[in-house]
Amino acid sequence: MTDVRDLLVRGSEKVIEHYRLLLAGAKTEKERELYLRRIEREQWLIDQFKGSLPGRLAA
Protein backbone atom coordinates (compact mmCIF):
# COMPACT_ATOMS: atom_id res chain seq x y z
CA MET A 1 0.00 0.00 0.00
CA THR A 2 2.92 2.36 0.55
CA ASP A 3 3.75 2.13 -3.16
CA VAL A 4 0.35 3.58 -4.00
CA ARG A 5 0.74 6.28 -1.37
CA ASP A 6 4.22 7.16 -2.68
CA LEU A 7 2.81 7.39 -6.20
CA LEU A 8 0.06 9.74 -5.01
CA VAL A 9 2.57 11.91 -3.15
CA ARG A 10 4.84 12.16 -6.20
CA GLY A 11 1.85 13.02 -8.37
CA SER A 12 0.77 15.80 -6.02
CA GLU A 13 4.33 17.13 -5.92
CA LYS A 14 4.35 17.32 -9.73
CA VAL A 15 0.99 19.10 -9.69
CA ILE A 16 2.42 21.64 -7.24
CA GLU A 17 5.40 22.22 -9.54
CA HIS A 18 3.05 22.95 -12.43
CA TYR A 19 0.93 25.30 -10.34
CA ARG A 20 4.09 27.16 -9.25
CA LEU A 21 4.97 27.72 -12.90
CA LEU A 22 1.47 29.00 -13.56
CA LEU A 23 1.67 31.17 -10.44
CA ALA A 24 4.90 32.75 -11.68
CA GLY A 25 3.15 33.77 -14.89
CA ALA A 26 -0.14 34.84 -13.34
CA LYS A 27 -1.35 38.16 -14.68
CA THR A 28 -4.02 39.01 -12.12
CA GLU A 29 -4.40 38.78 -8.37
CA LYS A 30 -7.36 36.46 -8.90
CA GLU A 31 -5.17 34.04 -10.85
CA ARG A 32 -2.50 34.18 -8.14
CA GLU A 33 -5.05 33.42 -5.43
CA LEU A 34 -6.44 30.52 -7.45
CA TYR A 35 -3.04 28.91 -7.92
CA LEU A 36 -2.06 29.49 -4.29
CA ARG A 37 -5.27 27.78 -3.11
CA ARG A 38 -4.62 24.85 -5.41
CA ILE A 39 -1.03 24.54 -4.18
CA GLU A 40 -2.28 24.60 -0.58
CA ARG A 41 -4.84 21.89 -1.39
CA GLU A 42 -2.23 19.64 -2.97
CA GLN A 43 0.13 20.22 -0.03
CA TRP A 44 -2.70 19.27 2.34
CA LEU A 45 -3.19 16.05 0.36
CA ILE A 46 0.52 15.26 0.61
CA ASP A 47 0.38 15.82 4.36
CA GLN A 48 -2.62 13.49 4.59
CA PHE A 49 -0.90 10.78 2.54
CA LYS A 50 2.28 11.01 4.59
CA GLY A 51 0.39 11.08 7.88
CA SER A 52 -1.84 8.09 7.24
CA LEU A 53 -1.01 4.80 8.90
CA PRO A 54 0.68 2.15 6.73
CA GLY A 55 -1.75 -0.56 7.83
CA ARG A 56 -5.25 0.39 8.85
CA LEU A 57 -5.75 -3.14 10.15
CA ALA A 58 -3.42 -2.39 13.05
CA ALA A 59 -6.22 -0.78 15.10
PDB file of C-alpha atoms in Angstrom:
ATOM      1  CA  MET A   1       0.000   0.000   0.000  1.00  0.00           C
ATOM      2  CA  THR A   2       2.921   2.362   0.553  1.00  0.00           C
ATOM      3  CA  ASP A   3       3.746   2.127  -3.156  1.00  0.00           C
ATOM      4  CA  VAL A   4       0.345   3.581  -3.997  1.00  0.00           C
ATOM      5  CA  ARG A   5       0.737   6.276  -1.368  1.00  0.00           C
ATOM      6  CA  ASP A   6       4.218   7.158  -2.680  1.00  0.00           C
ATOM      7  CA  LEU A   7       2.806   7.387  -6.200  1.00  0.00           C
ATOM      8  CA  LEU A   8       0.061   9.737  -5.008  1.00  0.00           C
ATOM      9  CA  VAL A   9       2.565  11.909  -3.146  1.00  0.00           C
ATOM     10  CA  ARG A  10       4.835  12.163  -6.201  1.00  0.00           C
ATOM     11  CA  GLY A  11       1.847  13.020  -8.369  1.00  0.00           C
ATOM     12  CA  SER A  12       0.773  15.795  -6.018  1.00  0.00           C
ATOM     13  CA  GLU A  13       4.334  17.130  -5.921  1.00  0.00           C
ATOM     14  CA  LYS A  14       4.349  17.316  -9.726  1.00  0.00           C
ATOM     15  CA  VAL A  15       0.994  19.096  -9.695  1.00  0.00           C
ATOM     16  CA  ILE A  16       2.420  21.641  -7.237  1.00  0.00           C
ATOM     17  CA  GLU A  17       5.402  22.217  -9.545  1.00  0.00           C
ATOM     18  CA  HIS A  18       3.052  22.955 -12.435  1.00  0.00           C
ATOM     19  CA  TYR A  19       0.926  25.302 -10.337  1.00  0.00           C
ATOM     20  CA  ARG A  20       4.086  27.158  -9.250  1.00  0.00           C
ATOM     21  CA  LEU A  21       4.970  27.719 -12.899  1.00  0.00           C
ATOM     22  CA  LEU A  22       1.468  29.002 -13.563  1.00  0.00           C
ATOM     23  CA  LEU A  23       1.668  31.173 -10.444  1.00  0.00           C
ATOM     24  CA  ALA A  24       4.899  32.752 -11.682  1.00  0.00           C
ATOM     25  CA  GLY A  25       3.152  33.770 -14.889  1.00  0.00           C
ATOM     26  CA  ALA A  26      -0.145  34.843 -13.339  1.00  0.00           C
ATOM     27  CA  LYS A  27      -1.348  38.159 -14.679  1.00  0.00           C
ATOM     28  CA  THR A  28      -4.018  39.006 -12.124  1.00  0.00           C
ATOM     29  CA  GLU A  29      -4.405  38.783  -8.371  1.00  0.00           C
ATOM     30  CA  LYS A  30      -7.364  36.459  -8.897  1.00  0.00           C
ATOM     31  CA  GLU A  31      -5.168  34.037 -10.846  1.00  0.00           C
ATOM     32  CA  ARG A  32      -2.496  34.179  -8.145  1.00  0.00           C
ATOM     33  CA  GLU A  33      -5.048  33.421  -5.433  1.00  0.00           C
ATOM     34  CA  LEU A  34      -6.439  30.521  -7.454  1.00  0.00           C
ATOM     35  CA  TYR A  35      -3.035  28.906  -7.916  1.00  0.00           C
ATOM     36  CA  LEU A  36      -2.059  29.489  -4.293  1.00  0.00           C
ATOM     37  CA  ARG A  37      -5.268  27.782  -3.111  1.00  0.00           C
ATOM     38  CA  ARG A  38      -4.621  24.850  -5.405  1.00  0.00           C
ATOM     39  CA  ILE A  39      -1.035  24.543  -4.176  1.00  0.00           C
ATOM     40  CA  GLU A  40      -2.284  24.597  -0.584  1.00  0.00           C
ATOM     41  CA  ARG A  41      -4.843  21.890  -1.390  1.00  0.00           C
ATOM     42  CA  GLU A  42      -2.225  19.643  -2.971  1.00  0.00           C
ATOM     43  CA  GLN A  43       0.125  20.217  -0.026  1.00  0.00           C
ATOM     44  CA  TRP A  44      -2.704  19.271   2.341  1.00  0.00           C
ATOM     45  CA  LEU A  45      -3.194  16.052   0.358  1.00  0.00           C
ATOM     46  CA  ILE A  46       0.519  15.259   0.611  1.00  0.00           C
ATOM     47  CA  ASP A  47       0.381  15.818   4.361  1.00  0.00           C
ATOM     48  CA  GLN A  48      -2.618  13.489   4.586  1.00  0.00           C
ATOM     49  CA  PHE A  49      -0.897  10.780   2.541  1.00  0.00           C
ATOM     50  CA  LYS A  50       2.280  11.008   4.595  1.00  0.00           C
ATOM     51  CA  GLY A  51       0.389  11.079   7.878  1.00  0.00           C
ATOM     52  CA  SER A  52      -1.845   8.086   7.236  1.00  0.00           C
ATOM     53  CA  LEU A  53      -1.009   4.800   8.897  1.00  0.00           C
ATOM     54  CA  PRO A  54       0.677   2.148   6.732  1.00  0.00           C
ATOM     55  CA  GLY A  55      -1.748  -0.560   7.830  1.00  0.00           C
ATOM     56  CA  ARG A  56      -5.247   0.392   8.846  1.00  0.00           C
ATOM     57  CA  LEU A  57      -5.748  -3.138  10.146  1.00  0.00           C
ATOM     58  CA  ALA A  58      -3.417  -2.386  13.053  1.00  0.00           C
ATOM     59  CA  ALA A  59      -6.218  -0.785  15.097  1.00  0.00           C
TER      60      ALA A  59
END
